[in-house]
Structures are given as C-alpha cells and as structure tokens.
PDB file of C-alpha atoms in Angstrom:
ATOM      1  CA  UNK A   1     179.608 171.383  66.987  1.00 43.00           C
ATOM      2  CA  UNK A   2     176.797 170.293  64.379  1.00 44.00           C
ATOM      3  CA  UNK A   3     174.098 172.263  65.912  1.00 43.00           C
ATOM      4  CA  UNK A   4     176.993 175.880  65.758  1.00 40.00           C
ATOM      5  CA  UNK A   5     177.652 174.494  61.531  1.00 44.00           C
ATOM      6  CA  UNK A   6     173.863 174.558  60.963  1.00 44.00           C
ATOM      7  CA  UNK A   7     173.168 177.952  62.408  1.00 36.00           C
ATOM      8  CA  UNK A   8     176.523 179.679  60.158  1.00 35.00           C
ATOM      9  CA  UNK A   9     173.804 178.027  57.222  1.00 41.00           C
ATOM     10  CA  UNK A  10     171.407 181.088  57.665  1.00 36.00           C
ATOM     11  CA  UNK A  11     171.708 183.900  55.613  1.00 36.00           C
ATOM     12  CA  UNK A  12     174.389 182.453  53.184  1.00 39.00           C
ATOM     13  CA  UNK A  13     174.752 183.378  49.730  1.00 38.00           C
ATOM     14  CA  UNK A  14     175.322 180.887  47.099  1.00 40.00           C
ATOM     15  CA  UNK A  15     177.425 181.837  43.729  1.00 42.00           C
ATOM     16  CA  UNK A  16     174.046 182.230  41.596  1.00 55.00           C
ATOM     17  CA  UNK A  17     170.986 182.548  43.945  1.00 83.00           C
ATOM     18  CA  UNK A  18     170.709 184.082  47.054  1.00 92.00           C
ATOM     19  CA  UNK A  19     169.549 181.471  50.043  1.00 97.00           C
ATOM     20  CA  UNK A  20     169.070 182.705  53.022  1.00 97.00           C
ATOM     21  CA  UNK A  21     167.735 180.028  54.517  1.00 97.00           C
ATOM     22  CA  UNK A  22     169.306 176.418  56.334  1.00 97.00           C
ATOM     23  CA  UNK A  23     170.210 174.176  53.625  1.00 98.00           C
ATOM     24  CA  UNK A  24     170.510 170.088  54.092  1.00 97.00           C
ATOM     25  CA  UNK A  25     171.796 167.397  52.528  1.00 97.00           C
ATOM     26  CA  UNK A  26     168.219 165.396  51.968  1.00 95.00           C
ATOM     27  CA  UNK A  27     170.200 162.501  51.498  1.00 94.00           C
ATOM     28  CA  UNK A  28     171.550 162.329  54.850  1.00 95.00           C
ATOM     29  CA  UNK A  29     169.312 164.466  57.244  1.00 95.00           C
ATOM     30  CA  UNK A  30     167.161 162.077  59.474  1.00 94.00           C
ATOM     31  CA  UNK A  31     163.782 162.343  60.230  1.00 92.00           C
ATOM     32  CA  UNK A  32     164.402 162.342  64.016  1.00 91.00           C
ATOM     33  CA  UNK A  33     167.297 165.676  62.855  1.00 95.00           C
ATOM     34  CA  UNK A  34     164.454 166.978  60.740  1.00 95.00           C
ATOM     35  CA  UNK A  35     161.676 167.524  63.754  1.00 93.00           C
ATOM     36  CA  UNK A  36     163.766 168.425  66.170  1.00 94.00           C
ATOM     37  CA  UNK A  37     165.771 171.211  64.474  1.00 96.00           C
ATOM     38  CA  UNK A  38     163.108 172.211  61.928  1.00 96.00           C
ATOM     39  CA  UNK A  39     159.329 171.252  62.616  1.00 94.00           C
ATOM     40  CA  UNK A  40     159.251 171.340  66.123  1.00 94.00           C
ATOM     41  CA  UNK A  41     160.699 175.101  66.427  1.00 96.00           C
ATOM     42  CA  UNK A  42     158.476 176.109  62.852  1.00 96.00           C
ATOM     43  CA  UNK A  43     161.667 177.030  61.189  1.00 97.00           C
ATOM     44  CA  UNK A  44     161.959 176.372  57.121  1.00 98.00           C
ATOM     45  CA  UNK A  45     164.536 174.407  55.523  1.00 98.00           C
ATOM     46  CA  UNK A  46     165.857 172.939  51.814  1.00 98.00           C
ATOM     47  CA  UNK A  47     166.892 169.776  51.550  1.00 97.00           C
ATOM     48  CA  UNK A  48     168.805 169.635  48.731  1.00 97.00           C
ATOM     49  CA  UNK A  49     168.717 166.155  46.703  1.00 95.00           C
ATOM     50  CA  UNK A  50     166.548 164.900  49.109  1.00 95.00           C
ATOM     51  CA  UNK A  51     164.284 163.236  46.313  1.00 94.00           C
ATOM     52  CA  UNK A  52     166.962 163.126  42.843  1.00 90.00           C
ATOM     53  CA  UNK A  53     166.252 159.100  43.277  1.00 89.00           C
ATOM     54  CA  UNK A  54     162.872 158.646  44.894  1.00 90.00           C
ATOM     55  CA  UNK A  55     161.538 160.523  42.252  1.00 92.00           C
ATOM     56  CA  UNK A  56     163.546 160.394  38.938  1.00 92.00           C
ATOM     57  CA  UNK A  57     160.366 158.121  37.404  1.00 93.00           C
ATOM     58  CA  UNK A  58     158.100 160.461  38.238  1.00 96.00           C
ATOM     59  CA  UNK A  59     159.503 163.416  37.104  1.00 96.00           C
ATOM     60  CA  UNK A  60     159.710 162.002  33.791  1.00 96.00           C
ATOM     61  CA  UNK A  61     155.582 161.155  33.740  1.00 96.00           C
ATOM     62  CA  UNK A  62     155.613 165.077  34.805  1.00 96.00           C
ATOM     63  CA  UNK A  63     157.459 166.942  32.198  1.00 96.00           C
ATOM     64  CA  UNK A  64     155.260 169.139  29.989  1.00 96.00           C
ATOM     65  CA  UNK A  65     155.410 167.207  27.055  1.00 96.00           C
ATOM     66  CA  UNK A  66     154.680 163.943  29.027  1.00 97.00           C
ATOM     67  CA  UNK A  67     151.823 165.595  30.467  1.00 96.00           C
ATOM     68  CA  UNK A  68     150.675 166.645  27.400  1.00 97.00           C
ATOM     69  CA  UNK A  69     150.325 163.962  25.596  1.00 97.00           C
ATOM     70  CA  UNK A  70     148.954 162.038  28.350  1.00 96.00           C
ATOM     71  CA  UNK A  71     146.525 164.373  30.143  1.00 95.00           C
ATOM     72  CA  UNK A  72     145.962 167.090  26.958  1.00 96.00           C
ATOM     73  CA  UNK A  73     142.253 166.349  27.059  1.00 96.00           C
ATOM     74  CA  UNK A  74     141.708 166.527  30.782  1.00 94.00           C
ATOM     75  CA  UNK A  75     139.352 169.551  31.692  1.00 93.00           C
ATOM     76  CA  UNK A  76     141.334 171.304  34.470  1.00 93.00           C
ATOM     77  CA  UNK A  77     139.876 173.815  36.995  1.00 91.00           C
ATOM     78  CA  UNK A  78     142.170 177.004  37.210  1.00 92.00           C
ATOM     79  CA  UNK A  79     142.347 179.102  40.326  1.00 90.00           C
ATOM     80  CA  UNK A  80     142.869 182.591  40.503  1.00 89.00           C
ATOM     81  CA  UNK A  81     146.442 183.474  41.523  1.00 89.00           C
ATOM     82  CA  UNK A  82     145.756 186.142  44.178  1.00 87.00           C
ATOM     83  CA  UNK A  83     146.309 185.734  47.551  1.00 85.00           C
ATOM     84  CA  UNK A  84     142.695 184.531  48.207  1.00 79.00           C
ATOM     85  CA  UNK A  85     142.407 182.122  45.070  1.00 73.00           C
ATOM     86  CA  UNK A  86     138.849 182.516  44.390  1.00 75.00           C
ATOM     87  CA  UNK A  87     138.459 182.667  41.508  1.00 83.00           C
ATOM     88  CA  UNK A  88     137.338 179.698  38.915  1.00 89.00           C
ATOM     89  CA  UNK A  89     137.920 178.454  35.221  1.00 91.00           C
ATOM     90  CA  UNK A  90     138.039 175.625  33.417  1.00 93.00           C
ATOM     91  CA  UNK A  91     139.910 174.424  30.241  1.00 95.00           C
ATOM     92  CA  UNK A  92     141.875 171.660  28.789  1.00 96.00           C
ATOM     93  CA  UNK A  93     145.082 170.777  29.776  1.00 96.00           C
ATOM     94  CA  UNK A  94     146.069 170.650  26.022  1.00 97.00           C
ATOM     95  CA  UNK A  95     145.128 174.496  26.062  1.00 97.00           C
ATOM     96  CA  UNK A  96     146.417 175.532  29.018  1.00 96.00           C
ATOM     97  CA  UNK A  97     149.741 174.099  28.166  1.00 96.00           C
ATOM     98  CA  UNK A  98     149.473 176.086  25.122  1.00 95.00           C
ATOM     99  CA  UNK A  99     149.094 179.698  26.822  1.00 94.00           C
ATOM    100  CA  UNK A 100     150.966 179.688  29.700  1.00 92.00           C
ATOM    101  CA  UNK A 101     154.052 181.261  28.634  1.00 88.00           C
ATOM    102  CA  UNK A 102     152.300 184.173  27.057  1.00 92.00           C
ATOM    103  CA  UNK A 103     150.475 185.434  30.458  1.00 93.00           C
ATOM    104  CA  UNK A 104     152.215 188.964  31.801  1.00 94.00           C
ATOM    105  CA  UNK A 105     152.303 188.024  35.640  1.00 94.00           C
ATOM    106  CA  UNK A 106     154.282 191.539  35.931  1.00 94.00           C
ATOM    107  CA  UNK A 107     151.293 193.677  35.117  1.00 94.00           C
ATOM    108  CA  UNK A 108     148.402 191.723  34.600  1.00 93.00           C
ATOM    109  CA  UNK A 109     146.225 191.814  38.260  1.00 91.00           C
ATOM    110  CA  UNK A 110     146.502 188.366  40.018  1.00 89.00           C
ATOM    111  CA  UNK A 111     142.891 187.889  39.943  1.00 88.00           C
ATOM    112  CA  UNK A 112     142.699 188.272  36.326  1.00 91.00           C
ATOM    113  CA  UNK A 113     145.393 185.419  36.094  1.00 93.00           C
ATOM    114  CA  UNK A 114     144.313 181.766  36.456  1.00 92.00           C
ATOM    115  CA  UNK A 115     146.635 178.648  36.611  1.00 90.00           C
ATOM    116  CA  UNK A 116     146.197 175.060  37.742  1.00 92.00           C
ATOM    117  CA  UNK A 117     147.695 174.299  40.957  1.00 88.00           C
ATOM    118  CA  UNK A 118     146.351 173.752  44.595  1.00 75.00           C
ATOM    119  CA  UNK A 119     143.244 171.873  46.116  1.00 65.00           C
ATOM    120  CA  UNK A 120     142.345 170.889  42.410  1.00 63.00           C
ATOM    121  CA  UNK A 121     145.179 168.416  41.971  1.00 54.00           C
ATOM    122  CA  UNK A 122     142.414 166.010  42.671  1.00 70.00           C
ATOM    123  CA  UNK A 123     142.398 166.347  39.002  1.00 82.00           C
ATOM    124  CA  UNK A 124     145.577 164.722  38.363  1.00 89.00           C
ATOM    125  CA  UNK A 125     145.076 161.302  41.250  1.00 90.00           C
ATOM    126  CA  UNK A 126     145.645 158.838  38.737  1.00 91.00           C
ATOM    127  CA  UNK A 127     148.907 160.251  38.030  1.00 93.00           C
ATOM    128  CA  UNK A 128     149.800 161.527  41.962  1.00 93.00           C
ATOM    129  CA  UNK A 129     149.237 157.823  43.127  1.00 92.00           C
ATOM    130  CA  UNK A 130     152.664 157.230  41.636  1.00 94.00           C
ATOM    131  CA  UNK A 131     154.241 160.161  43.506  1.00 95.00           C
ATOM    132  CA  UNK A 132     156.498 158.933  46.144  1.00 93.00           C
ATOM    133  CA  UNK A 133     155.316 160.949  48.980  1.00 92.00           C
ATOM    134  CA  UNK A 134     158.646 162.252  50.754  1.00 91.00           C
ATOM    135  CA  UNK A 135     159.728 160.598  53.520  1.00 89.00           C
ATOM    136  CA  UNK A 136     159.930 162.974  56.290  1.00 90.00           C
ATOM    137  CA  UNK A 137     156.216 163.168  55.441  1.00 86.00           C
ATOM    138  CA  UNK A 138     155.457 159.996  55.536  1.00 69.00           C
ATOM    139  CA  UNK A 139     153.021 158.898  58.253  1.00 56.00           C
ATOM    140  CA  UNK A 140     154.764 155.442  58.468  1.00 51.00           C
ATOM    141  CA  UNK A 141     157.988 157.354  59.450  1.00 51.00           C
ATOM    142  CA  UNK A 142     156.254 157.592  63.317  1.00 46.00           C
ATOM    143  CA  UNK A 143     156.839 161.271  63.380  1.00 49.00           C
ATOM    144  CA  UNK A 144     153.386 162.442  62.866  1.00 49.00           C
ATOM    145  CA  UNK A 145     151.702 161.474  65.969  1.00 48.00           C
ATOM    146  CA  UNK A 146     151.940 164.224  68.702  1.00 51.00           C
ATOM    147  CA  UNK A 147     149.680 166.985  67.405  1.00 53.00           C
ATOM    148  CA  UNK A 148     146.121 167.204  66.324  1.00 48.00           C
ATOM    149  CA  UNK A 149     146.659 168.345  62.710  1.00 48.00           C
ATOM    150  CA  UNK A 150     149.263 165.008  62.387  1.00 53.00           C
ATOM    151  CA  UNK A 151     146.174 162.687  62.599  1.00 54.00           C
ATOM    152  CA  UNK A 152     145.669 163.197  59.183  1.00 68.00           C
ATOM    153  CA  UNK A 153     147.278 161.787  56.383  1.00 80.00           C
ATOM    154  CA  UNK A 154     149.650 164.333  54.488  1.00 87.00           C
ATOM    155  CA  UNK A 155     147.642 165.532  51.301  1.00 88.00           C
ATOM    156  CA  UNK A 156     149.358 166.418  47.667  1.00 91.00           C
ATOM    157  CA  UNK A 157     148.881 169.569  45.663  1.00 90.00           C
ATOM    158  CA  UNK A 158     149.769 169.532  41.794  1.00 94.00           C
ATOM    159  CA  UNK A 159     150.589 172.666  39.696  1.00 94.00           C
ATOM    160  CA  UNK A 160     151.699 173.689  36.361  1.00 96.00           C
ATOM    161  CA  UNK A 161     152.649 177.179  36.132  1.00 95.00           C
ATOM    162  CA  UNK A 162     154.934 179.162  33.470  1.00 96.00           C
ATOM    163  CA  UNK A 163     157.896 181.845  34.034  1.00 96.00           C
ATOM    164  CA  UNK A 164     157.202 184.412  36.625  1.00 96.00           C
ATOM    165  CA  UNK A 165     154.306 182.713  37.627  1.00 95.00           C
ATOM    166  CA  UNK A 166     152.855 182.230  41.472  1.00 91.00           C
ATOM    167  CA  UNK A 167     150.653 183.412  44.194  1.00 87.00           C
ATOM    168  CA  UNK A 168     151.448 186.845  46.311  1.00 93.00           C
ATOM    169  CA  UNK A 169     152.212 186.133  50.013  1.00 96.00           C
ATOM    170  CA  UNK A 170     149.563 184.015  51.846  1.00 94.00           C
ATOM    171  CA  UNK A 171     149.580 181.356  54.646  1.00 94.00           C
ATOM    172  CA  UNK A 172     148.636 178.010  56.112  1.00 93.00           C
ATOM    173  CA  UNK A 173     149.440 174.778  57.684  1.00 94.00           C
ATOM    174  CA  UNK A 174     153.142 173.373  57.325  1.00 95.00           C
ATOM    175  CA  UNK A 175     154.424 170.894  54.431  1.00 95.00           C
ATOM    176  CA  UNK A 176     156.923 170.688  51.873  1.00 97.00           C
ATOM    177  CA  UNK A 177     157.517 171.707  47.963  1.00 97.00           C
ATOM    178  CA  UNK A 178     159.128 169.981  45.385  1.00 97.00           C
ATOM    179  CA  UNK A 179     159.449 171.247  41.676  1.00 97.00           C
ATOM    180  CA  UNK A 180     159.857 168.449  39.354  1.00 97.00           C
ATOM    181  CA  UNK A 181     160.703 170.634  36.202  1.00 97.00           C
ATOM    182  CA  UNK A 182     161.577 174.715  35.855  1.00 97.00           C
ATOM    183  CA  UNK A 183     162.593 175.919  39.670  1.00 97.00           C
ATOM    184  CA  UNK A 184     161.246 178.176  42.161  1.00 97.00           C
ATOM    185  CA  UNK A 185     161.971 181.209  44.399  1.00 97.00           C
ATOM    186  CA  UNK A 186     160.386 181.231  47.533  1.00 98.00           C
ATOM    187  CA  UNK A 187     160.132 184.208  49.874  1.00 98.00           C
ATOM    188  CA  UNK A 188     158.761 183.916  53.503  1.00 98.00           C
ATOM    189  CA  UNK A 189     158.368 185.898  56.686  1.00 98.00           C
ATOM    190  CA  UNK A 190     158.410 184.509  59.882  1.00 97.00           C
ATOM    191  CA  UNK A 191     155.577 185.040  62.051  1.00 92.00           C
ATOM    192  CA  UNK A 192     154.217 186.818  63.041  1.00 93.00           C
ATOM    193  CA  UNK A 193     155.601 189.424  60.799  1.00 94.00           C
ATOM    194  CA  UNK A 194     153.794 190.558  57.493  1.00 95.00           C
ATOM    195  CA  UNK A 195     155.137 191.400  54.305  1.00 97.00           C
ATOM    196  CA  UNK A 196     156.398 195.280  53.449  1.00 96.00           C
ATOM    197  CA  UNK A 197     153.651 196.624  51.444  1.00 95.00           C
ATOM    198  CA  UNK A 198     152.170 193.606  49.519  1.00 89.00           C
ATOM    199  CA  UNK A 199     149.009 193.514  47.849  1.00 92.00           C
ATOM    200  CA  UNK A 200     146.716 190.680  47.703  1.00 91.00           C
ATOM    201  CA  UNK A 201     145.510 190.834  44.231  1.00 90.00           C
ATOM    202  CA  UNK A 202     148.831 191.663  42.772  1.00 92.00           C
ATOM    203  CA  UNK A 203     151.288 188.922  41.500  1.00 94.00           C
ATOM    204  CA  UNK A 204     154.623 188.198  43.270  1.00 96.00           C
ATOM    205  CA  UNK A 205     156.714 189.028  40.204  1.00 96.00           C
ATOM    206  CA  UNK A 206     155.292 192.303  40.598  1.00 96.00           C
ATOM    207  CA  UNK A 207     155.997 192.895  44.077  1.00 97.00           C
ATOM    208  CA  UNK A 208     159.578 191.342  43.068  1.00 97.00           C
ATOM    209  CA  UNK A 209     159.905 194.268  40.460  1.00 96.00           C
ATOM    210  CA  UNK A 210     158.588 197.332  42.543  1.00 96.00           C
ATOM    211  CA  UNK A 211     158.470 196.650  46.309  1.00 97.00           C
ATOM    212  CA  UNK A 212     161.750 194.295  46.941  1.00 97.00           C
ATOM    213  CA  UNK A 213     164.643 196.773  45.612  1.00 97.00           C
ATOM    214  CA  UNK A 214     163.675 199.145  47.849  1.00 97.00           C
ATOM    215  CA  UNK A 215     163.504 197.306  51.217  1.00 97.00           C
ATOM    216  CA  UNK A 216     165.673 198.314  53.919  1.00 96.00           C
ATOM    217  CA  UNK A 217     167.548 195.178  55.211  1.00 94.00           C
ATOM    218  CA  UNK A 218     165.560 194.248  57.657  1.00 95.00           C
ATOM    219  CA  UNK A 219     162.131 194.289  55.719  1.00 97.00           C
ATOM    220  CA  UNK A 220     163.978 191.161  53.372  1.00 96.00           C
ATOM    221  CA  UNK A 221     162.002 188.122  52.942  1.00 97.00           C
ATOM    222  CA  UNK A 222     163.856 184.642  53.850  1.00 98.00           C
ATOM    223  CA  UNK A 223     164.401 183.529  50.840  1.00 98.00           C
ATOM    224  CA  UNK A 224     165.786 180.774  48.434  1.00 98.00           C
ATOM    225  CA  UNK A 225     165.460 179.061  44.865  1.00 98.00           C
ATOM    226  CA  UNK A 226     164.435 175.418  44.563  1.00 97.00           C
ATOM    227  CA  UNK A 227     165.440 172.837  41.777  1.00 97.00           C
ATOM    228  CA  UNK A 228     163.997 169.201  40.684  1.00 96.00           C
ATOM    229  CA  UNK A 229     165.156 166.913  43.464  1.00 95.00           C
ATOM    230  CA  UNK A 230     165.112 169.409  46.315  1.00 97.00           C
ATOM    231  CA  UNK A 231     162.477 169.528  49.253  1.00 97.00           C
ATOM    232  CA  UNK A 232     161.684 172.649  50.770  1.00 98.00           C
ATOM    233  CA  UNK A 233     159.930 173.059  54.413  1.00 97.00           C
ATOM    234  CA  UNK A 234     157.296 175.445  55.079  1.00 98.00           C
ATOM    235  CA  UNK A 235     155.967 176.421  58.429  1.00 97.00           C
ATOM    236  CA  UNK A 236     152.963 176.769  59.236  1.00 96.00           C
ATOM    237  CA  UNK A 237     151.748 180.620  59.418  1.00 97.00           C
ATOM    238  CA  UNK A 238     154.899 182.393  57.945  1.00 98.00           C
ATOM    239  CA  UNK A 239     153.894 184.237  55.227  1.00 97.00           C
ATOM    240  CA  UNK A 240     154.987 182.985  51.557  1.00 97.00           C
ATOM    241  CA  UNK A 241     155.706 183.635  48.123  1.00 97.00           C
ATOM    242  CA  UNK A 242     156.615 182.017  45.169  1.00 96.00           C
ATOM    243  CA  UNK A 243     157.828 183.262  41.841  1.00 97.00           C
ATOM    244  CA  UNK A 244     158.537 179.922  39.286  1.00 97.00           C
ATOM    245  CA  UNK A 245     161.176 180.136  37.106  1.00 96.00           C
ATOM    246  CA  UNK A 246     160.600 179.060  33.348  1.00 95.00           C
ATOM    247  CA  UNK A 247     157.657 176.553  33.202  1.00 96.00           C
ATOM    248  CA  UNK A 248     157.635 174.618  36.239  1.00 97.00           C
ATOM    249  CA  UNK A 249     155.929 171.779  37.338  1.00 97.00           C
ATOM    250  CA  UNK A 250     155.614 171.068  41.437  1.00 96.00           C
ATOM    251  CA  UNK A 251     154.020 169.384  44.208  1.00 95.00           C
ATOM    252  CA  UNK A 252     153.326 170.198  47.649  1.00 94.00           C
ATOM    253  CA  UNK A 253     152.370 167.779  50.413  1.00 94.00           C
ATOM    254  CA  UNK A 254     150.848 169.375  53.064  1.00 93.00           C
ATOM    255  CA  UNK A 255     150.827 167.915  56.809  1.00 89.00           C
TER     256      UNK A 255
END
C-alpha cells in the first residue's frame, strides 16, 4: 500500500548524494498527506519540485548577480555562524558578495565566521514580499489551526552563504528550506538524540571532515542534499546541520 512505498523511502541512496530521508513529489503531495504523515508525527521530509514553478521569478531576482546589482549598497547585519549566532557585523552587500568564497569554514572557528542569513532577513522585505510563501505553509491552506505556535503567521529567513558554508547543529521550531541557487546538505538527529561529538563554535564542514568518517552506523545523521525547487521539512527540536554547496542562496519559513 502507499503508506508500506513511503516507509521503503527511508534510508535510500540516490546515484550521487546520499538521502536518507522520505522523499516526495512536491508536485503531487497534499497538504492534508503532508500533516498527517509528516508534521503531525515531527518526521522530516523533501519535496522534490515542490516549488520549480511557484518560484522560477523569484529565483531569478535572487541569483548573486541579481542581488548584486540590486541590493550591492544595502548595509547587511552578519551573524556569527556558531551554534549560538551571537555574534554581530555589518557591511555592504556589494562587499560581502565579494568575500564570501574566500572564507575557510574548514578551519577557521565558527564564531570568527560571519554571514548573512537568519532573523536579519528583515533586511531584504522589499524583495521577500515577492516570495511565494510555500503552500503547505500557507495559513490560508486551513492546516495551521490546532496548536498554539500555528496562531502565528509563518515568518521568512533570507541567507547568502558561499561553499562549505553553514551553522553546526542547533535547534528550534519546525518549517521548511528552500535554496534558490547553489544546494545544500542537511544533517539532522531526531530527538531527543544529540549529535556524536559536535562542537558549538566549530563549523559543520569541519565536523563533516573530522567527526563524520568515523561514526559507527548508528551515530549517522539523517541526512540529504537539497536543490533550487525542492522544499525540505524540519521538525521542530531535531538537531540540524547544514553545509551549502557552492554559493547558495535560501530561504526558510518557519511555522
């Protein structure tokens, strides 16, 4: 039956990138499908294509070049990229654009690293009110309505982030990613369980290079790699990771 095919989904490998996790077609997965088998139990998903026509527009407005010429002398504040995100900078789009490929997430200290992404997307609204906020997110949908946290409207995250690039294992509330240009890995552990030997202030590219080839098989994150025009679901309180892949542009919307 449907619900047997899903479950054979976990823990496949695909012929480039490991993906552990359930994948969907986004085109054809209903909202009603997506709560029930997903939300409702806190289990993550990908929904692959789910948004290669909603947000084809956008993604062209996003691209680093676009975003550059539009936004270059916008005064961005950077967060640290530790677990805790602290810390604070500011600097010009223009700028940041211009030195993001040359950071050494492998063996530079997260906390010396800052990059634009987060609760600072604020930054970008004029450009995030013509996102097209997905729609198993959508409050108009009538699935957000039973819990506390649903009373509020989902809110959007913006980031710009180059290769190797992304904060060490942390959690929150639920919500979905979508990378509009590069791609990115995610890792997560299910709660309650915590990630083998991580460290808050260093990067996940680092804990990629000394700490993952040397778990045992059960110590392996859930894991898979995202491209423009996938969604993927995050639940709330599993522990997550992200390593981006070239330079990558994303948004989250958080529920």
């Amino acid at each position: 039956d449907s619900s047997a095919s899903r479950t054979t989904r976990w823990r496949k490998r695909m012929p480039t990138e490991l993906c552990n996790l359930p994948v969907e077609d986004g085109r054809r997965l209903s909202v009603r499908e997506f709560r029930r088998l997903y939300r409702e139990p806190n289990r993550p998903v990908v929904m692959r294509n789910a948004t290669s026509n909603t947000n084809a527009a956008f993604r062209a407005l996003a691209s680093p070049r676009a975003l550059t010429a539009a936004y270059g002398n916008r005064m961005l504040t950077l967060s640290s990229a530790n677990s805790y995100s602290y810390g604070r900078r500011k600097q010009r789009l223009s700028e940041y654009m211009q030195q993001i490929d040359n950071v050494d997430w492998r063996n530079t200290p997260s906390d010396q690293i800052f990059y634009f992404f987060g609760e600072h997307a604020g930054l970008m609204d004029d450009l995030l009110e013509k996102y097209a906020i997905p729609g198993f997110a959508n409050a108009d949908s009538a699935f957000l309505h039973e819990e506390a946290c649903d009373a509020r409207p989902p809110a959007l995250s913006f980031g710009i982030a180059g290769n190797d690039s992304g904060v060490p294992f942390h959690f929150h509330n639920d919500g979905f990613s979508e990378v509009l240009h590069g791609a990115k890995r995610w890792l997560l552990y299910e709660e309650p369980k915590i990630p083998p030997r991580f460290n808050p202030n260093a990067t996940s590219a680092r804990w990629m290079q000394d700490v993952y080839p040397h778990l045992m098989f059960w110590e392996k994150p859930y894991e898979c790699t995202i491209h423009p025009g996938d969604l993927l679901y995050f639940p709330k309180n599993w522990y997550h990771a992200i390593v981006n892949c070239g330079t990558t542009v994303f948004v989250s919307t958080f529920l």
